Tab-separated table of C-alpha atoms in Angstrom:
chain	number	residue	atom	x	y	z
U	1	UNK	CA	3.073	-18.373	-0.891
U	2	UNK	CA	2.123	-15.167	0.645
U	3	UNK	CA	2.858	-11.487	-0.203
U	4	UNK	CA	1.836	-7.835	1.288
U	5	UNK	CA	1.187	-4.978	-0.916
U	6	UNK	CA	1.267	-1.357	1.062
U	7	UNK	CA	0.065	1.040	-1.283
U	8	UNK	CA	0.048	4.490	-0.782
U	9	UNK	CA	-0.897	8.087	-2.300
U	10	UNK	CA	1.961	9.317	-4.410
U	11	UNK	CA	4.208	12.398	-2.725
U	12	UNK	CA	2.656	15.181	-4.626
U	13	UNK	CA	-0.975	13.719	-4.190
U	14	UNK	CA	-3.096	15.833	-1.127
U	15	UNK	CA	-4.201	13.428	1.268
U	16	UNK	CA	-7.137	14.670	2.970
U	17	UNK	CA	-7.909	11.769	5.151
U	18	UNK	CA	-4.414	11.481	6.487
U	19	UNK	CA	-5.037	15.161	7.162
U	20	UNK	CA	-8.079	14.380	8.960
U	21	UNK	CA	-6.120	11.555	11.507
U	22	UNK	CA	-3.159	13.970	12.101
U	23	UNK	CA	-5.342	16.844	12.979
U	24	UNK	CA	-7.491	14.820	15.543
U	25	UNK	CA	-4.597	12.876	16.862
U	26	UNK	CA	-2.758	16.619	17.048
U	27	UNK	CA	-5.717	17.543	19.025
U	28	UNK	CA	-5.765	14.540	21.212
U	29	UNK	CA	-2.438	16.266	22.311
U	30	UNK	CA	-0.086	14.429	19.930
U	31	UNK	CA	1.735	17.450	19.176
U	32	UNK	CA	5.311	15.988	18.369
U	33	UNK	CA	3.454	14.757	14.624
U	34	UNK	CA	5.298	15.756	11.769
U	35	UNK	CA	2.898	13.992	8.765
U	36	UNK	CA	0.684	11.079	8.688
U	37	UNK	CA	-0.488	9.944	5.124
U	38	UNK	CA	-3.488	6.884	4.466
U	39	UNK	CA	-2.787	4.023	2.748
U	40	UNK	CA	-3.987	0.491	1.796
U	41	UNK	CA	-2.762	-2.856	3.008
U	42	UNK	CA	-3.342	-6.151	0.865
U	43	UNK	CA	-2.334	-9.818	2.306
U	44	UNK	CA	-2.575	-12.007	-0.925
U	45	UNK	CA	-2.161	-15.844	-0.898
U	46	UNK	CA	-1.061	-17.351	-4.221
U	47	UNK	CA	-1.394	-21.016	-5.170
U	48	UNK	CA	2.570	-20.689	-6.812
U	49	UNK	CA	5.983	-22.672	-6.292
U	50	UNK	CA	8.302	-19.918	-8.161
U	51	UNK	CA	8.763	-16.639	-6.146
U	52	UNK	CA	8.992	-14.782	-9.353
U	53	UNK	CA	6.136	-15.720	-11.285
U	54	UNK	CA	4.189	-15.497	-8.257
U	55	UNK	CA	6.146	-11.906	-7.779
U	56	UNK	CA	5.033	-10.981	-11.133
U	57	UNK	CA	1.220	-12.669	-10.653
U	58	UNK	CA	0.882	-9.990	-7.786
U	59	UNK	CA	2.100	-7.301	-9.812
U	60	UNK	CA	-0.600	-7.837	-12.620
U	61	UNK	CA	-3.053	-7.668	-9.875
U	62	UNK	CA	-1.582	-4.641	-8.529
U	63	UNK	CA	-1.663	-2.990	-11.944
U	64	UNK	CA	-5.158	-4.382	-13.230
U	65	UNK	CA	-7.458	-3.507	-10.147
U	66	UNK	CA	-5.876	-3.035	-6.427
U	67	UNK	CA	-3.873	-0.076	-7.335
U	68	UNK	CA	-4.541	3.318	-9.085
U	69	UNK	CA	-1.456	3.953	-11.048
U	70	UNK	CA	-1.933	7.796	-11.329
U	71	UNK	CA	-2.386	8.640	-7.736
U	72	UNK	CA	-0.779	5.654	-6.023
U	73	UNK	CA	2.678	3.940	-5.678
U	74	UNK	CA	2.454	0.031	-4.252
U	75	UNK	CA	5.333	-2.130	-2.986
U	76	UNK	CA	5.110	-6.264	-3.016
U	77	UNK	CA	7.094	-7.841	-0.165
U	78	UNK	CA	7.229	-11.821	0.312
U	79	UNK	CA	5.401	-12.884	3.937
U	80	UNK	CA	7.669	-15.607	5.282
């Protein structure tokens, strides 16, 4: 079974490296951008027949080492 996690700075967090892309991408003449902001993308592979306890095997993950609670939110979405 496979599952994404995005995870991404929290809305009140700065973001200085999605600063960094939207000002050189503004300068590259993009100047319709509103707001870029960085993230992290995970593609995890789980040796699991139930959807839920695989769900909640990702989420331990998430929680223990891939994410930084504080400064980061994280969603888990099933890969068909």
């Amino acid at each position: 079974m496979r599952f994404s996690v995005t995870v991404t700075l929290k809305k009140d967090v700065l973001d200085p490296q999605g600063k960094v892309v939207q000002n050189t991408l503004t300068s590259l003449g993009m100047t319709n951008l509103k707001n870029i902001r960085q993230g992290k993308f995970f593609e995890i592979e789980i040796d699991e027949s139930d959807e839920a306890i695989a769900k909640n095997k990702i989420n331990e993950m998430c929680e223990k080492l891939l994410v930084n609670l504080i400064i980061e939110d994280y969603s888990i979405n099933k890969i068909k």
